[in-house]
mmCIF file of C-alpha atoms in Angstrom:
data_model
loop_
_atom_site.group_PDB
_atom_site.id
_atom_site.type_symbol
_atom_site.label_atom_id
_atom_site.label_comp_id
_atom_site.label_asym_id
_atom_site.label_seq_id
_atom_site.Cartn_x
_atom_site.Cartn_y
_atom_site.Cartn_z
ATOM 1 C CA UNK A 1 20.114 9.119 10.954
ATOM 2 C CA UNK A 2 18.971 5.941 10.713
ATOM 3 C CA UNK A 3 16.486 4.065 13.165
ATOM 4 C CA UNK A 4 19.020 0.795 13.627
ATOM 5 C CA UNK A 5 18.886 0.948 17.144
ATOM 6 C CA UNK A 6 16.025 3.537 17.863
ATOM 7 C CA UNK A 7 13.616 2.216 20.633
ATOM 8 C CA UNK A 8 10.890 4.806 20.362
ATOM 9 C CA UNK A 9 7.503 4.856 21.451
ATOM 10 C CA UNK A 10 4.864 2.863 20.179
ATOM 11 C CA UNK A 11 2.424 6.033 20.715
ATOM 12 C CA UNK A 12 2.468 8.036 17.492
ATOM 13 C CA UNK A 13 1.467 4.164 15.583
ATOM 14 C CA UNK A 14 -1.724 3.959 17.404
ATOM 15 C CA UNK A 15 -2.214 7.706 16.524
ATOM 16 C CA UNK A 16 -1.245 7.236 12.702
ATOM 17 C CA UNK A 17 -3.776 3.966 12.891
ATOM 18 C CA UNK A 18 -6.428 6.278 14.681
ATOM 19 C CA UNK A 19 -5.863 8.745 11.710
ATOM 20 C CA UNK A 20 -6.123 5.661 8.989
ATOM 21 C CA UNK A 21 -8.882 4.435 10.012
ATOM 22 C CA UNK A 22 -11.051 8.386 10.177
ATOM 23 C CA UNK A 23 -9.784 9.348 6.649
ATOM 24 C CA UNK A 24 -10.588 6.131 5.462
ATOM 25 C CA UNK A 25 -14.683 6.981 7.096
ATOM 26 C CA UNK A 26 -13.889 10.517 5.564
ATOM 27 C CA UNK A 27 -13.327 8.916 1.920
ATOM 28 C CA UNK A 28 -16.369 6.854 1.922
ATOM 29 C CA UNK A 29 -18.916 9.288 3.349
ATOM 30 C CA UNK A 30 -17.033 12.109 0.270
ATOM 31 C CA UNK A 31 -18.199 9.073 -2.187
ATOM 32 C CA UNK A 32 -21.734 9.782 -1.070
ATOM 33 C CA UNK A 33 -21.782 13.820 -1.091
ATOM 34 C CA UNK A 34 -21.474 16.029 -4.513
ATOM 35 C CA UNK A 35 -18.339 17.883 -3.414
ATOM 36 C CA UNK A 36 -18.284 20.404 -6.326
ATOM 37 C CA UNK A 37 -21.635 21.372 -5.363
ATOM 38 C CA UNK A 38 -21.179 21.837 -1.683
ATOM 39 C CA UNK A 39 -18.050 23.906 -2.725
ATOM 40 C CA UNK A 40 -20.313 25.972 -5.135
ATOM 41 C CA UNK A 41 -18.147 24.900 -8.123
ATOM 42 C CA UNK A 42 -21.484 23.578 -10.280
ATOM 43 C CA UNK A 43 -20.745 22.016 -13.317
ATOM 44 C CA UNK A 44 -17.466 20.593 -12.269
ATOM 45 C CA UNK A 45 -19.028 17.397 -12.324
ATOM 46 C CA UNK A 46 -17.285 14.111 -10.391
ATOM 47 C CA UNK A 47 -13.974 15.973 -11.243
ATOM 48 C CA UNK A 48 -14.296 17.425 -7.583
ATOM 49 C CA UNK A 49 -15.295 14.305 -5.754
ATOM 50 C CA UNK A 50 -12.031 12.607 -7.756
ATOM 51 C CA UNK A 51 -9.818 15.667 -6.357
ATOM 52 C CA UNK A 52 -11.063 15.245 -2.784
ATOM 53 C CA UNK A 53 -10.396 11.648 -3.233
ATOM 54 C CA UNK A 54 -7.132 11.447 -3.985
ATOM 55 C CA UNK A 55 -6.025 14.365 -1.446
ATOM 56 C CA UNK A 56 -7.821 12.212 1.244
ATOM 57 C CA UNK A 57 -5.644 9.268 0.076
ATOM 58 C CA UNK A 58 -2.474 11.467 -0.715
ATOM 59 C CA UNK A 59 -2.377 12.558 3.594
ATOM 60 C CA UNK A 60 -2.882 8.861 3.922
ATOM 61 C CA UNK A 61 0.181 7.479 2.132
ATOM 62 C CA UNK A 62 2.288 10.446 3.849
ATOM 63 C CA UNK A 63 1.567 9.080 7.050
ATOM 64 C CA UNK A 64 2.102 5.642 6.400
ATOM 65 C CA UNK A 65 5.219 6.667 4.963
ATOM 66 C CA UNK A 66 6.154 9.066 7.300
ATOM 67 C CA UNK A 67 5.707 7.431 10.625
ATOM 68 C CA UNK A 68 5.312 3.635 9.671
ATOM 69 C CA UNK A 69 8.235 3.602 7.038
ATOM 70 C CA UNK A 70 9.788 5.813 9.048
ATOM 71 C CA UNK A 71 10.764 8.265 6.304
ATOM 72 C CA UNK A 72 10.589 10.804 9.259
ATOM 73 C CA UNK A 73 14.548 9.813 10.161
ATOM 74 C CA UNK A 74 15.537 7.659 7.306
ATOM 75 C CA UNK A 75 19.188 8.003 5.203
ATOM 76 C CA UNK A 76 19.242 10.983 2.763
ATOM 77 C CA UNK A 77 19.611 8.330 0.043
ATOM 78 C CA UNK A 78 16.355 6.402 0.698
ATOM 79 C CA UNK A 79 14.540 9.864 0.797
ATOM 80 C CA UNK A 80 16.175 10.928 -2.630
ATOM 81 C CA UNK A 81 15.151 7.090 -3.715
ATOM 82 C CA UNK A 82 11.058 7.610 -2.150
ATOM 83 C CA UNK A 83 11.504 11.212 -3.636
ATOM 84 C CA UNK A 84 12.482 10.404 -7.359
ATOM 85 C CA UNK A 85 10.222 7.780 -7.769
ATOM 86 C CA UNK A 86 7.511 9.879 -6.738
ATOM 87 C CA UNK A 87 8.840 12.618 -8.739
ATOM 88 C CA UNK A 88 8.258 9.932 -11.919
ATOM 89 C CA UNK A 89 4.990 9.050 -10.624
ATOM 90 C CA UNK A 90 3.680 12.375 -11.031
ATOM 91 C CA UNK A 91 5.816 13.239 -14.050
ATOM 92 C CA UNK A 92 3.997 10.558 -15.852
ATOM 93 C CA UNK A 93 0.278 11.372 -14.344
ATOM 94 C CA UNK A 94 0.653 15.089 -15.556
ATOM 95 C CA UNK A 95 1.698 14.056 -18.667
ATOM 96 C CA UNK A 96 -0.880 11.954 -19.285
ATOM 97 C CA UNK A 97 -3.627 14.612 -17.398
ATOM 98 C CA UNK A 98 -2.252 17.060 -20.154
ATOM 99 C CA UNK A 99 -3.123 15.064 -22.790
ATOM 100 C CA UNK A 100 -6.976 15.172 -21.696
ATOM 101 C CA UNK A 101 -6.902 19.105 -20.792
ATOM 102 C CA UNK A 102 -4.785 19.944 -24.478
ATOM 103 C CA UNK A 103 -5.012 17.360 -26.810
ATOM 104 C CA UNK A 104 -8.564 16.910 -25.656
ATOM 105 C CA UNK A 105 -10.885 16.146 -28.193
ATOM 106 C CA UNK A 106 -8.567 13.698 -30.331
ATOM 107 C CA UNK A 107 -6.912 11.956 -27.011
ATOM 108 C CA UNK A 108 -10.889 11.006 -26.024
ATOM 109 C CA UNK A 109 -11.793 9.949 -29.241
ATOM 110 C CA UNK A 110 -8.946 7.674 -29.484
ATOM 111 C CA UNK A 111 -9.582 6.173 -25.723
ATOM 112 C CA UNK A 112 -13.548 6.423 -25.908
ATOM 113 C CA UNK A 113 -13.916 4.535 -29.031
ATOM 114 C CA UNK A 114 -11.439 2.138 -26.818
ATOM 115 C CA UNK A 115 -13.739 1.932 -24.035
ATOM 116 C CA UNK A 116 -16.402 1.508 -26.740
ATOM 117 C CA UNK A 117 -15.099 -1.498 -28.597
ATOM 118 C CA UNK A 118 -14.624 -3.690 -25.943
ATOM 119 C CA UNK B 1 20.231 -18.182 6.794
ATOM 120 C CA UNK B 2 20.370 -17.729 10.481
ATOM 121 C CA UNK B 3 22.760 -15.693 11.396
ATOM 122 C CA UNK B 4 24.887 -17.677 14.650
ATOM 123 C CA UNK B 5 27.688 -14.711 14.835
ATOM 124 C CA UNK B 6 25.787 -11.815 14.918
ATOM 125 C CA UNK B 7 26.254 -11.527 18.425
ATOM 126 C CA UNK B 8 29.805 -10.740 18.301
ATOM 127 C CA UNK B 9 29.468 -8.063 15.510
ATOM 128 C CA UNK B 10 30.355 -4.756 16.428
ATOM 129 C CA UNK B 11 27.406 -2.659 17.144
ATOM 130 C CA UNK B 12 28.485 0.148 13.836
ATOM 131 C CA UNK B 13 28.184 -3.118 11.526
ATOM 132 C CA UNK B 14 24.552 -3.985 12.333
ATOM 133 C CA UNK B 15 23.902 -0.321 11.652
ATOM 134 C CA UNK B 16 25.824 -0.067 8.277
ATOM 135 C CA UNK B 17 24.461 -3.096 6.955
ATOM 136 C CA UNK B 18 21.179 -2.391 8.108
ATOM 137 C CA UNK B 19 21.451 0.933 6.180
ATOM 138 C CA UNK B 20 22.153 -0.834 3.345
ATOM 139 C CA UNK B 21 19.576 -3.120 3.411
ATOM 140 C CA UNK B 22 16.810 -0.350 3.668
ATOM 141 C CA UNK B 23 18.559 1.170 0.693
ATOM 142 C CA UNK B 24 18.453 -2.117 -1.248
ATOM 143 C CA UNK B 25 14.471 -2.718 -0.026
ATOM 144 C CA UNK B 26 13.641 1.533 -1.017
ATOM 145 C CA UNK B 27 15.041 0.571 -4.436
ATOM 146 C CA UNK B 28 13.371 -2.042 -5.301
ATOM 147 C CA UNK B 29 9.584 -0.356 -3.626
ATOM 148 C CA UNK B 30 10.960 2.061 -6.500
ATOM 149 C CA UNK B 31 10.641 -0.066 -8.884
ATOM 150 C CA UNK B 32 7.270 -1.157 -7.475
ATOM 151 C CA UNK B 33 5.919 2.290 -7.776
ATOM 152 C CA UNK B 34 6.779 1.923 -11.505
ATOM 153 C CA UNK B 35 4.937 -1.162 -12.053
ATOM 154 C CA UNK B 36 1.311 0.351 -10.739
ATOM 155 C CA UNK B 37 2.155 3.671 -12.015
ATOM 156 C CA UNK B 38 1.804 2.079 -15.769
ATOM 157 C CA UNK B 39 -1.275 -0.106 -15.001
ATOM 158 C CA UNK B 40 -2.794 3.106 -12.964
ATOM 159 C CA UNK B 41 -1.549 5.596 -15.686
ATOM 160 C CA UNK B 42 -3.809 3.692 -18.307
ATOM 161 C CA UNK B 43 -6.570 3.212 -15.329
ATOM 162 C CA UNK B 44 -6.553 7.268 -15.715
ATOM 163 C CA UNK B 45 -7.183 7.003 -19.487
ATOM 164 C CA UNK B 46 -9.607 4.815 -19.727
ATOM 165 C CA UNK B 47 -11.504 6.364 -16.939
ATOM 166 C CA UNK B 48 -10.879 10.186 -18.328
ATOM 167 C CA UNK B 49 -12.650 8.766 -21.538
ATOM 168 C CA UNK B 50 -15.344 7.674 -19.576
ATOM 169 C CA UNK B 51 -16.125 9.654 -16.505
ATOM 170 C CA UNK B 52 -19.382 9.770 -16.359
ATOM 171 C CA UNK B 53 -20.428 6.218 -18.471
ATOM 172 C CA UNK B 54 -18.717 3.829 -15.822
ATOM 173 C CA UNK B 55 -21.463 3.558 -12.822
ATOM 174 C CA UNK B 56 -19.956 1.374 -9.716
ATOM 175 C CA UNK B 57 -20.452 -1.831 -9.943
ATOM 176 C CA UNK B 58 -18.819 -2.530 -6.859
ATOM 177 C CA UNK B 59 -19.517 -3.225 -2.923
ATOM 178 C CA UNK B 60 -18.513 -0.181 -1.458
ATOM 179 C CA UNK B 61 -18.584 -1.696 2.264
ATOM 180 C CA UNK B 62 -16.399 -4.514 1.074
ATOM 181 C CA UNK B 63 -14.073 -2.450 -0.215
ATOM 182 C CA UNK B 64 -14.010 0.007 2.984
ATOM 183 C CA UNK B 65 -13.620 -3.607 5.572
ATOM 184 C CA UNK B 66 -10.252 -4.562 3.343
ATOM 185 C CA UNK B 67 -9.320 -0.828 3.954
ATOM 186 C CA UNK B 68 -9.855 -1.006 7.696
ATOM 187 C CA UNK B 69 -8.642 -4.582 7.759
ATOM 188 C CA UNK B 70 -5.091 -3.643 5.754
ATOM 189 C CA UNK B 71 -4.386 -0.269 7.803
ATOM 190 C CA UNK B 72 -5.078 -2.392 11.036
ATOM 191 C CA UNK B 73 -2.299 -5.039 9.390
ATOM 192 C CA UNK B 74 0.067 -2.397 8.819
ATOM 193 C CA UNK B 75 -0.184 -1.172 12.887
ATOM 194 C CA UNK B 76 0.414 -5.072 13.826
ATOM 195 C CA UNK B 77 3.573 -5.010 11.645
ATOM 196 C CA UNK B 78 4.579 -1.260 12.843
ATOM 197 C CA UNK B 79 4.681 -3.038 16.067
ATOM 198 C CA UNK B 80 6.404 -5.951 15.207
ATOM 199 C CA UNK B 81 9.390 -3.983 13.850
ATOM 200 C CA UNK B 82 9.251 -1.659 16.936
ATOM 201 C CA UNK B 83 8.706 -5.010 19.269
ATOM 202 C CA UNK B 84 11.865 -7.048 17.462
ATOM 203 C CA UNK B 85 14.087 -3.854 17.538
ATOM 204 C CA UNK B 86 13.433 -4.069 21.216
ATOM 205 C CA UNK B 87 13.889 -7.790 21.464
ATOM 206 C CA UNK B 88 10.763 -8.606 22.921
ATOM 207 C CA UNK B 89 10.250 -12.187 21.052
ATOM 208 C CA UNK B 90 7.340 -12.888 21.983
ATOM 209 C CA UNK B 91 5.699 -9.582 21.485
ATOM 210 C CA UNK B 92 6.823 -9.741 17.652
ATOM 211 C CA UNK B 93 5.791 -13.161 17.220
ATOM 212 C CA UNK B 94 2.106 -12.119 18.084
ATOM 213 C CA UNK B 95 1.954 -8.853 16.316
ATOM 214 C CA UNK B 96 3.527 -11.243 13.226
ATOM 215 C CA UNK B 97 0.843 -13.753 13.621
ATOM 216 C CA UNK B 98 -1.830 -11.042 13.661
ATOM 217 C CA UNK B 99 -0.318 -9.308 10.509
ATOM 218 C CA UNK B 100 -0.744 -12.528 8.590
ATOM 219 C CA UNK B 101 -3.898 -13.215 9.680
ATOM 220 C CA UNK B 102 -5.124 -9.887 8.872
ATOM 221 C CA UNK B 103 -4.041 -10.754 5.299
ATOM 222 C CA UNK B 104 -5.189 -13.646 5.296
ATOM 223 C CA UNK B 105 -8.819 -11.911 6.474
ATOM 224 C CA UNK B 106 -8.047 -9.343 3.627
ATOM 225 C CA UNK B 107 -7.600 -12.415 0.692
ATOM 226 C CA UNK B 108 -10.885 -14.013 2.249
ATOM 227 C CA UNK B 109 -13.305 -10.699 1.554
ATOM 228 C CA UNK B 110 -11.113 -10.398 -1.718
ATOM 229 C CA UNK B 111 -12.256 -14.016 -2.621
ATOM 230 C CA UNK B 112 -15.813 -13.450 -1.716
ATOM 231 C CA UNK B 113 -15.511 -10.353 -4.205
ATOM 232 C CA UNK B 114 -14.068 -12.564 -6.785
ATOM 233 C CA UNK B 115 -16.527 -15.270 -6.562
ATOM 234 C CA UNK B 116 -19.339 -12.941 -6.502
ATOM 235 C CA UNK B 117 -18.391 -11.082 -9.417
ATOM 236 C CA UNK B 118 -17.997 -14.850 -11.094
ATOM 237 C CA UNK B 119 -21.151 -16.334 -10.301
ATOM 238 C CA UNK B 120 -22.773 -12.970 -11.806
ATOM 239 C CA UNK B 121 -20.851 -13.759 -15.110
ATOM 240 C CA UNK B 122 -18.495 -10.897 -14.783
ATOM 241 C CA UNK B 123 -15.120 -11.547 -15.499
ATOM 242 C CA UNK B 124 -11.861 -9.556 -16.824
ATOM 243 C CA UNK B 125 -13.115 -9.445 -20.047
ATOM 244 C CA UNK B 126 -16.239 -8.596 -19.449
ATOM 245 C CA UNK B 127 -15.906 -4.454 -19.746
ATOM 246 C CA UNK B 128 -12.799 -2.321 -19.901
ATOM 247 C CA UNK B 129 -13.255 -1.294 -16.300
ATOM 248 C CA UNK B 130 -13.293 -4.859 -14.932
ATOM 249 C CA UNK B 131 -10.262 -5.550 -16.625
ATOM 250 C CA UNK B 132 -8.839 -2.812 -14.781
ATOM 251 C CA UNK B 133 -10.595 -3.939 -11.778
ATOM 252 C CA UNK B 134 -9.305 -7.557 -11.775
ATOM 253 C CA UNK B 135 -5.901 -6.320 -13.415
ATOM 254 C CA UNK B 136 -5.062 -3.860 -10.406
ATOM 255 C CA UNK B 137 -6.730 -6.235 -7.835
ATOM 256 C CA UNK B 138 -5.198 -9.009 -8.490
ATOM 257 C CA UNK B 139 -1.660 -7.973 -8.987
ATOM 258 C CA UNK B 140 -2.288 -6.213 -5.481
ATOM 259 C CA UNK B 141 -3.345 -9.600 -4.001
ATOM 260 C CA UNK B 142 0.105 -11.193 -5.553
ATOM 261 C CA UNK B 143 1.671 -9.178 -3.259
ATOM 262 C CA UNK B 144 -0.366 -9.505 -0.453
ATOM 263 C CA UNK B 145 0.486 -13.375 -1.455
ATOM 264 C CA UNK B 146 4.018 -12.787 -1.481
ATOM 265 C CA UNK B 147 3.790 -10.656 2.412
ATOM 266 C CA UNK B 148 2.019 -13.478 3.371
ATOM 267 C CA UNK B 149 4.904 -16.261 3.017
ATOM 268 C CA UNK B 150 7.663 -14.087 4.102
ATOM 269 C CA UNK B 151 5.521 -13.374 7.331
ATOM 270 C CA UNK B 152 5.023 -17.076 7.978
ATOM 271 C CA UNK B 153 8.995 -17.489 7.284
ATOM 272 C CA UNK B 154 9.851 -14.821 9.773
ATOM 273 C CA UNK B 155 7.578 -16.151 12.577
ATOM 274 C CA UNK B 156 9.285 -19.265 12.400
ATOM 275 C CA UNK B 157 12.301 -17.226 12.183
ATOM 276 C CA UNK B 158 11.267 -15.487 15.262
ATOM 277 C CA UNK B 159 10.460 -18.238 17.080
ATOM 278 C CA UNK B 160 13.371 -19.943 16.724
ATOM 279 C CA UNK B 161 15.194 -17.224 17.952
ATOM 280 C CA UNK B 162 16.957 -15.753 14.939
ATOM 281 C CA UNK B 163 16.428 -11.852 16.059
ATOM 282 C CA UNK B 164 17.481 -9.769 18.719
ATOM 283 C CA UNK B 165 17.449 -6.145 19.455
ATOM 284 C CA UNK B 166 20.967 -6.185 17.120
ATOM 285 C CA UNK B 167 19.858 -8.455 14.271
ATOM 286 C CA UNK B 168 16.347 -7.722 12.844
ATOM 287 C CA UNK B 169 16.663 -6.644 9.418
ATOM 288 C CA UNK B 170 14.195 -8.862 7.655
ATOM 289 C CA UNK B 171 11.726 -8.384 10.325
ATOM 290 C CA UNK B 172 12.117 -4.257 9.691
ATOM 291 C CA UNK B 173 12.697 -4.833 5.616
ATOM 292 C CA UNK B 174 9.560 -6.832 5.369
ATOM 293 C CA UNK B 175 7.582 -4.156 7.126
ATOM 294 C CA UNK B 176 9.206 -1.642 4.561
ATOM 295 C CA UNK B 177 6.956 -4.076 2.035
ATOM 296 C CA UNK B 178 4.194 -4.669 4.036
ATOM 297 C CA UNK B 179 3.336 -0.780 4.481
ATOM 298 C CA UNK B 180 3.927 -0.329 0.514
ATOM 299 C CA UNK B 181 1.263 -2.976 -0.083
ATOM 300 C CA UNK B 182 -0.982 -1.360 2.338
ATOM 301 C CA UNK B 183 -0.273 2.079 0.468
ATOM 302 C CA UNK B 184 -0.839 0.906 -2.725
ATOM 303 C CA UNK B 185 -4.322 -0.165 -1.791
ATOM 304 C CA UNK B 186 -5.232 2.523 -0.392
ATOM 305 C CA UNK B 187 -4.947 4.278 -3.453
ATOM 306 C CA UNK B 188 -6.913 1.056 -4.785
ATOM 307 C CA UNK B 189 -10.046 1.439 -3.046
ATOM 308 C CA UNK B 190 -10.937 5.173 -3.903
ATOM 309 C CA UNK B 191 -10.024 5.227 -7.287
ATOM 310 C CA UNK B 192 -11.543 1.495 -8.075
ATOM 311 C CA UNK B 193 -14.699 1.376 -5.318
ATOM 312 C CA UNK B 194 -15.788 5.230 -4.588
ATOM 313 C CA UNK B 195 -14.484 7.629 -7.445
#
């Protein structure tokens, strides 16, 4: 259950780092490369290059979690605790991305003409 | 704060009050996700309103060295936890001293950011997304502040011979930390430097 007295191998850090370090080259060469075009979706704008940028940094934070946190065999209580509070995280992202896809026009008036004022 | 009995503590107490202790430290990263998920949730707002008006004004290469510089932090401190849970002293003590220095590397480039963006006349208030900028950065760098001194206090620690392979909580518990800083940026660097 828990890793109190685990002495495991030091192996699968170096291949998490290894991992790190070639998504990390993988997010910075996306930043350079229209990804909705390469995909064929034209039009979509930078709301591809956004998407592929925050998958690329969503397998990140799994891994970090996963093998340096060592979610992989923590307590069932600190996964329900890692598990809510990203439940919250992306209760409150969706609610806010919902705002921009339904409410859209009034939500970017309101936040433009923020933007705007300075 | 040093713990002199430990060593005649039955093996199931380390583990139950270790348990506890990750509990305690999984709560409170919790609440730490809340605290950047309201400053990022209005970061998402401001930038919705404005995909296409906010051009990057920042050094993308800078921003990709603190990456590479805070993921290699976070393998130094994977090893010091692995190291002290072994109770190989001086192993941990180096891969502790490396962790901090790699922070202290990480506040450096972060300064030379800073100071650039300064001496260009470009500060929080300058534009909505530099508020973000220095709000998100520099509540990140607080905590890389705050690593920083309880690394230094658990070297010392360390050296004096506080932890063994039964007592090493607050070398494992400030790992826990360490990696959520490290996480955090790297959610940082896209969404301020590249997207």
């Amino acid at each position: 259950m828990s890793t109190s007295t685990a002495s495991h191998s030091l192996k699968p850090y170096f291949l998490v780092f290894s991992a790190l370090l070639g998504l990390t080259v993988l997010t910075v060469a996306l930043s350079y490369v229209d990804v909705g075009r390469a995909l064929g979706l034209s039009g979509s704008g930078r709301a591809a290059n956004i998407v592929a940028g925050l998958v690329v940094a969503l397998i990140k934070a799994s891994l970090v979690v996963w093998i340096f946190m060592h979610q992989d065999h923590e307590e069932g209580i600190n996964r329900f605790i890692l598990g809510f509070s990203v439940a919250l995280l992306t209760l409150a992202f969706l609610a806010l991305s919902a705002d921009f896809l339904w409410l859209g026009t009034y939500v970017k008036a309101a936040a433009g003409a923020l933007v705007a004022g300075r | 704060m040093s713990d002199e009995h430990h060593a005649t503590l039955s093996p199931s107490f380390h583990a139950e009050r270790r348990d506890l202790r990750a509990m305690g430290m999984w709560l409170f990263l919790g609440s730490e996700v809340m605290f950047f998920t309201a400053f990022f949730g209005a970061y998402i707002v401001v930038r919705s309103a404005s995909v296409e008006s906010i051009v990057h004004p920042l050094d993308k290469v800078l921003g990709a060295l603190n990456t590479v510089v805070l993921i290699t932090s976070s393998l130094t401190m994977a090893l010091a936890v692995a190291w002290s849970k072994r109770g190989e002293r001086a192993k941990t003590g180096w891969a502790l001293l490396a962790t901090l220095a790699l922070a202290g590397v990480f506040l450096v480039v972060k300064g030379f950011e800073y100071a650039h963006h300064f001496q260009e006349g470009v500060f929080p208030r300058s534009d909505i997304f530099h508020g973000f900028y220095f709000l998100l950065t520099g509540f990140h760098g607080v905590h890389v502040i705050g690593g920083m001194i309880s690394l230094a206090i658990l070297w010392v620690r360390n050296r004096r011979g506080d932890f063994d392979e039964h007592y090493n909580d607050p070398i494992e518990m400030t790992g826990l930390y360490w990696h959520f800083v490290d996480l955090v940026w790297i959610f940082l660097f896209p969404a301020l430097y590249l997207l």
